Short mmCIF file of C-alpha atoms in Angstrom, two decimals:
data_model
loop_
_atom_site.label_atom_id
_atom_site.label_comp_id
_atom_site.label_asym_id
_atom_site.label_seq_id
_atom_site.Cartn_x
_atom_site.Cartn_y
_atom_site.Cartn_z
CA MET I 201 82.58 214.29 359.80
CA ALA I 202 84.66 213.50 356.76
CA GLU I 203 82.78 211.91 353.93
CA ASN I 204 85.17 209.04 353.79
CA GLU I 205 85.08 208.38 357.54
CA GLY I 206 84.40 204.62 358.33
CA GLY I 207 85.01 203.65 354.78
CA LEU I 208 86.48 200.45 353.50
CA VAL I 209 89.81 201.35 351.88
CA LYS I 210 91.95 199.32 349.57
CA ASN I 211 95.38 200.44 348.47
CA GLY I 212 97.57 199.41 345.45
CA HIS I 213 96.28 199.15 341.91
CA GLU I 214 95.23 195.47 342.01
CA ASP I 215 93.36 195.35 345.34
CA ALA I 216 91.83 198.93 344.67
CA MET I 217 90.54 197.96 341.18
CA LYS I 218 89.11 194.73 342.61
CA LEU I 219 87.06 196.77 345.05
CA ALA I 220 86.00 199.32 342.43
CA LEU I 221 84.90 196.48 340.00
CA SER I 222 83.04 194.61 342.68
CA LEU I 223 81.08 197.85 343.49
CA LEU I 224 80.25 198.45 339.88
CA GLU I 225 78.94 194.90 339.64
CA GLU I 226 77.06 195.05 342.93
CA PHE I 227 75.21 198.28 341.89
CA GLY I 228 74.39 197.07 338.33
CA LEU I 229 76.90 199.36 336.56
CA PRO I 230 78.98 198.35 333.50
CA LEU I 231 82.48 196.95 334.48
CA GLY I 232 84.29 198.91 331.86
CA LEU I 233 83.11 202.24 333.21
CA LEU I 234 86.33 202.92 335.00
CA PRO I 235 89.29 202.07 332.75
CA LEU I 236 91.83 203.34 335.22
CA ALA I 237 95.62 202.92 335.52
CA GLY I 238 97.93 203.36 338.43
CA VAL I 239 95.22 203.45 341.08
CA ILE I 240 96.69 204.20 344.52
CA GLU I 241 93.37 203.96 346.62
CA VAL I 242 89.73 203.08 346.32
CA GLY I 243 87.40 203.55 349.18
CA PHE I 244 83.70 203.07 349.85
CA VAL I 245 81.39 204.09 352.76
CA ARG I 246 78.47 201.57 352.70
CA SER I 247 76.19 203.69 354.94
CA THR I 248 76.32 206.73 352.48
CA GLY I 249 77.34 205.14 349.22
CA TYR I 250 80.32 207.53 349.00
CA MET I 251 83.08 206.09 346.79
CA TRP I 252 86.45 207.64 346.01
CA ILE I 253 89.29 206.71 343.71
CA VAL I 254 92.88 208.17 343.59
CA GLN I 255 95.14 207.41 340.80
CA THR I 256 98.77 208.48 340.01
CA LYS I 257 97.91 210.45 336.82
CA LYS I 258 94.92 211.45 334.67
CA VAL I 259 93.69 208.84 332.19
CA GLU I 260 92.07 209.47 328.90
CA HIS I 261 90.20 206.50 327.41
CA ASN I 262 88.42 206.25 324.05
CA PHE I 263 85.33 204.12 324.22
CA LYS I 264 85.66 202.82 320.50
CA MET I 265 82.14 201.51 320.06
CA ILE I 266 80.64 205.01 320.53
CA ASP I 267 83.96 207.01 319.71
CA LYS I 268 83.83 208.93 322.96
CA LEU I 269 86.96 210.20 324.71
CA VAL I 270 86.58 210.30 328.40
CA SER I 271 88.97 211.92 330.86
CA TYR I 272 89.49 210.56 334.48
CA ASP I 273 91.14 212.88 336.95
CA THR I 274 93.64 211.80 339.62
CA GLU I 275 90.81 212.02 342.06
CA ILE I 276 87.29 210.75 341.33
CA HIS I 277 84.47 210.64 343.78
CA GLY I 278 80.69 210.28 343.95
CA TYR I 279 77.83 208.41 345.42
CA VAL I 280 77.00 204.99 344.29
CA GLU I 281 73.45 203.51 344.42
CA LYS I 282 71.55 200.81 342.44
CA ASN I 283 72.10 201.54 338.73
CA ARG I 284 73.45 205.04 339.31
CA ILE I 285 76.41 207.18 340.36
CA LYS I 286 75.50 210.68 341.38
CA LYS I 287 77.39 213.89 342.49
CA LEU I 288 80.20 212.49 340.40
CA LYS I 289 83.47 214.55 340.28
CA GLY I 290 86.60 213.97 338.24
CA VAL I 291 85.06 212.52 335.01
CA LYS I 292 84.76 214.59 331.87
CA THR I 293 83.77 213.68 328.33
CA ARG I 294 84.96 215.29 325.08
CA GLU I 295 82.18 217.29 323.31
CA LEU I 296 83.50 219.06 320.18
CA LEU I 297 86.00 221.41 321.75
CA LEU I 298 84.67 221.30 325.29
CA TRP I 299 85.18 218.95 328.20
CA PRO I 300 81.95 219.08 330.21
CA PRO I 301 82.10 217.23 333.71
CA VAL I 302 79.85 214.19 333.97
CA ASN I 303 78.01 214.44 337.36
CA ASP I 304 75.37 211.69 337.05
CA ILE I 305 75.50 208.27 335.44
CA THR I 306 72.22 206.00 335.43
CA VAL I 307 71.53 202.69 333.95
CA ASP I 308 67.91 202.05 333.08
CA GLU I 309 65.86 199.77 335.58
CA PRO I 310 64.31 197.65 334.35
CA PRO I 311 67.23 197.15 331.83
CA THR I 312 66.75 198.55 328.36
CA GLY I 313 70.41 198.36 327.47
CA LYS I 314 70.89 202.06 327.85
CA ILE I 315 73.14 204.14 330.06
CA HIS I 316 72.62 207.86 330.58
CA PHE I 317 75.41 210.42 331.34
CA LYS I 318 74.24 213.86 332.61
CA SER I 319 76.44 216.91 332.80
CA LEU I 320 76.12 219.73 335.27
CA ALA I 321 74.77 221.87 332.48
CA GLY I 322 71.80 219.58 332.33
CA VAL I 323 72.84 217.88 329.02
CA THR I 324 72.06 214.11 328.91
CA LYS I 325 73.77 211.68 326.50
CA THR I 326 72.43 208.21 326.16
CA PHE I 327 74.53 205.19 324.87
CA PRO I 328 74.31 201.50 324.78
CA VAL I 329 75.45 199.92 328.05
CA GLU I 330 77.70 197.42 326.13
CA ALA I 331 79.89 200.25 324.99
CA PHE I 332 81.19 200.28 328.56
CA ALA I 333 81.62 196.58 329.09
CA ALA I 334 84.97 195.29 330.43
CA GLY I 335 87.55 195.44 327.79
CA GLN I 336 86.03 198.22 325.75
#
């Protein structure tokens, strides 16, 4: 069975971003976490939490408050649950000269104002949640 089977799918940047933002909001994640452009499709399978995003080109975004450059691939996917995205693929963050992939994002529960990004290498970086608010 395909991971995206039975999923809710929205096409076109405006509708797709509405779905992506509503999922971030529903699962307690900051709304500025996905500063995407030219989104073609966003899908979500409620039964498994699997979410995918397809955009026309890679997007690099600098989160000014924490001075972090983040790269978003043309295809991003992972599993969304309360305060967390796990098994994330397609998101990388700039660390010195490397671009380690981020594969787990967690917001503290109960809220402490902190969000944690974990790479496959097991390195965890913690930042203030407000650095990823909408408009950042």
